[in-house]
Amino acid sequence: MATPSEKNFEDYKRAETKALQIVKEMQATSAKKTDIELALLVALFELHKRELAPAHIAKIVQGHLNELVPFYSRGPEAN
C-alpha cells in the first residue's frame, strides 16, 4: 500500500504526463513558443483565480520556477 507521500507523487506524475502531452498537442497547433508559454501561464491563473489574488498566483509560479531551475540546471544527463 502506498504511503500518502508516494500517492501524492504518483498523482503528480500522472498530472505531469498529461501536461507534457498537452504541450505536444499545443506544439502541433502553434510553432510559436511564446504563444504556448503565455497560454500555459494563463491556465495557471485560471486554475487559481477564484481563490487567490493575481499577485499571489504570480508568487506561486515564481516559487515553482525557483525550485525547478536547479533541477534543470544539472543538465539533461542528470534529469
mmCIF file of N, CA and C in Angstrom, residues 7-40:
data_model
loop_
_atom_site.group_PDB
_atom_site.id
_atom_site.type_symbol
_atom_site.label_atom_id
_atom_site.label_comp_id
_atom_site.label_asym_id
_atom_site.label_seq_id
_atom_site.Cartn_x
_atom_site.Cartn_y
_atom_site.Cartn_z
ATOM 1 N N LYS A 7 1.622 8.361 -2.784
ATOM 2 C CA LYS A 7 0.378 8.610 -3.536
ATOM 3 C C LYS A 7 0.395 10.003 -4.142
ATOM 4 N N ASN A 8 0.838 10.989 -3.367
ATOM 5 C CA ASN A 8 0.939 12.354 -3.892
ATOM 6 C C ASN A 8 1.884 12.408 -5.079
ATOM 7 N N PHE A 9 3.021 11.702 -4.993
ATOM 8 C CA PHE A 9 3.976 11.699 -6.094
ATOM 9 C C PHE A 9 3.382 11.009 -7.317
ATOM 10 N N GLU A 10 2.666 9.912 -7.108
ATOM 11 C CA GLU A 10 2.018 9.228 -8.233
ATOM 12 C C GLU A 10 0.992 10.145 -8.907
ATOM 13 N N ASP A 11 0.217 10.859 -8.094
ATOM 14 C CA ASP A 11 -0.755 11.813 -8.644
ATOM 15 C C ASP A 11 -0.043 12.896 -9.444
ATOM 16 N N TYR A 12 1.060 13.412 -8.883
ATOM 17 C CA TYR A 12 1.836 14.436 -9.579
ATOM 18 C C TYR A 12 2.345 13.913 -10.921
ATOM 19 N N LYS A 13 2.910 12.699 -10.932
ATOM 20 C CA LYS A 13 3.468 12.154 -12.175
ATOM 21 C C LYS A 13 2.387 11.976 -13.236
ATOM 22 N N ARG A 14 1.166 11.591 -12.831
ATOM 23 C CA ARG A 14 0.067 11.493 -13.799
ATOM 24 C C ARG A 14 -0.273 12.867 -14.367
ATOM 25 N N ALA A 15 -0.311 13.878 -13.499
ATOM 26 C CA ALA A 15 -0.602 15.237 -13.960
ATOM 27 C C ALA A 15 0.523 15.744 -14.865
ATOM 28 N N GLU A 16 1.780 15.458 -14.497
ATOM 29 C CA GLU A 16 2.915 15.879 -15.320
ATOM 30 C C GLU A 16 2.852 15.228 -16.699
ATOM 31 N N THR A 17 2.544 13.942 -16.752
ATOM 32 C CA THR A 17 2.435 13.234 -18.029
ATOM 33 C C THR A 17 1.372 13.879 -18.909
ATOM 34 N N LYS A 18 0.233 14.206 -18.313
ATOM 35 C CA LYS A 18 -0.847 14.847 -19.074
ATOM 36 C C LYS A 18 -0.420 16.233 -19.550
ATOM 37 N N ALA A 19 0.257 16.991 -18.685
ATOM 38 C CA ALA A 19 0.714 18.334 -19.062
ATOM 39 C C ALA A 19 1.692 18.268 -20.232
ATOM 40 N N LEU A 20 2.599 17.302 -20.201
ATOM 41 C CA LEU A 20 3.559 17.169 -21.308
ATOM 42 C C LEU A 20 2.858 16.759 -22.599
ATOM 43 N N GLN A 21 1.816 15.939 -22.470
ATOM 44 C CA GLN A 21 1.012 15.578 -23.636
ATOM 45 C C GLN A 21 0.329 16.814 -24.210
ATOM 46 N N ILE A 22 -0.206 17.648 -23.345
ATOM 47 C CA ILE A 22 -0.863 18.888 -23.784
ATOM 48 C C ILE A 22 0.136 19.800 -24.491
ATOM 49 N N VAL A 23 1.354 19.900 -23.970
ATOM 50 C CA VAL A 23 2.382 20.726 -24.619
ATOM 51 C C VAL A 23 2.654 20.211 -26.030
ATOM 52 N N LYS A 24 2.747 18.894 -26.197
ATOM 53 C CA LYS A 24 2.966 18.333 -27.543
ATOM 54 C C LYS A 24 1.816 18.692 -28.476
ATOM 55 N N GLU A 25 0.600 18.612 -27.961
ATOM 56 C CA GLU A 25 -0.567 18.983 -28.773
ATOM 57 C C GLU A 25 -0.528 20.463 -29.127
ATOM 58 N N MET A 26 -0.106 21.290 -28.185
ATOM 59 C CA MET A 26 -0.005 22.725 -28.438
ATOM 60 C C MET A 26 1.067 23.013 -29.491
ATOM 61 N N GLN A 27 2.161 22.285 -29.445
ATOM 62 C CA GLN A 27 3.218 22.477 -30.443
ATOM 63 C C GLN A 27 2.720 22.122 -31.834
ATOM 64 N N ALA A 28 1.828 21.158 -31.919
ATOM 65 C CA ALA A 28 1.245 20.793 -33.212
ATOM 66 C C ALA A 28 0.290 21.877 -33.707
ATOM 67 N N THR A 29 -0.247 22.674 -32.783
ATOM 68 C CA THR A 29 -1.187 23.741 -33.121
ATOM 69 C C THR A 29 -0.474 25.031 -33.474
ATOM 70 N N SER A 30 0.617 25.337 -32.746
ATOM 71 C CA SER A 30 1.338 26.582 -32.962
ATOM 72 C C SER A 30 2.833 26.348 -32.796
ATOM 73 N N ALA A 31 3.600 26.818 -33.755
ATOM 74 C CA ALA A 31 5.049 26.700 -33.666
ATOM 75 C C ALA A 31 5.641 27.815 -32.808
ATOM 76 N N LYS A 32 4.831 28.787 -32.451
ATOM 77 C CA LYS A 32 5.319 29.930 -31.678
ATOM 78 C C LYS A 32 5.398 29.567 -30.196
ATOM 79 N N LYS A 33 6.612 29.449 -29.683
ATOM 80 C CA LYS A 33 6.803 29.092 -28.284
ATOM 81 C C LYS A 33 6.200 30.138 -27.356
ATOM 82 N N THR A 34 6.261 31.399 -27.748
ATOM 83 C CA THR A 34 5.694 32.458 -26.913
ATOM 84 C C THR A 34 4.192 32.263 -26.729
ATOM 85 N N ASP A 35 3.484 31.864 -27.782
ATOM 86 C CA ASP A 35 2.046 31.614 -27.672
ATOM 87 C C ASP A 35 1.776 30.483 -26.681
ATOM 88 N N ILE A 36 2.564 29.431 -26.750
ATOM 89 C CA ILE A 36 2.391 28.282 -25.860
ATOM 90 C C ILE A 36 2.711 28.675 -24.422
ATOM 91 N N GLU A 37 3.800 29.396 -24.232
ATOM 92 C CA GLU A 37 4.190 29.830 -22.885
ATOM 93 C C GLU A 37 3.091 30.677 -22.248
ATOM 94 N N LEU A 38 2.614 31.639 -22.993
ATOM 95 C CA LEU A 38 1.577 32.530 -22.468
ATOM 96 C C LEU A 38 0.295 31.762 -22.162
ATOM 97 N N ALA A 39 -0.085 30.851 -23.037
ATOM 98 C CA ALA A 39 -1.289 30.053 -22.817
ATOM 99 C C ALA A 39 -1.163 29.204 -21.548
ATOM 100 N N LEU A 40 0.010 28.646 -21.312
ATOM 101 C CA LEU A 40 0.217 27.847 -20.107
ATOM 102 C C LEU A 40 0.161 28.712 -18.849
#
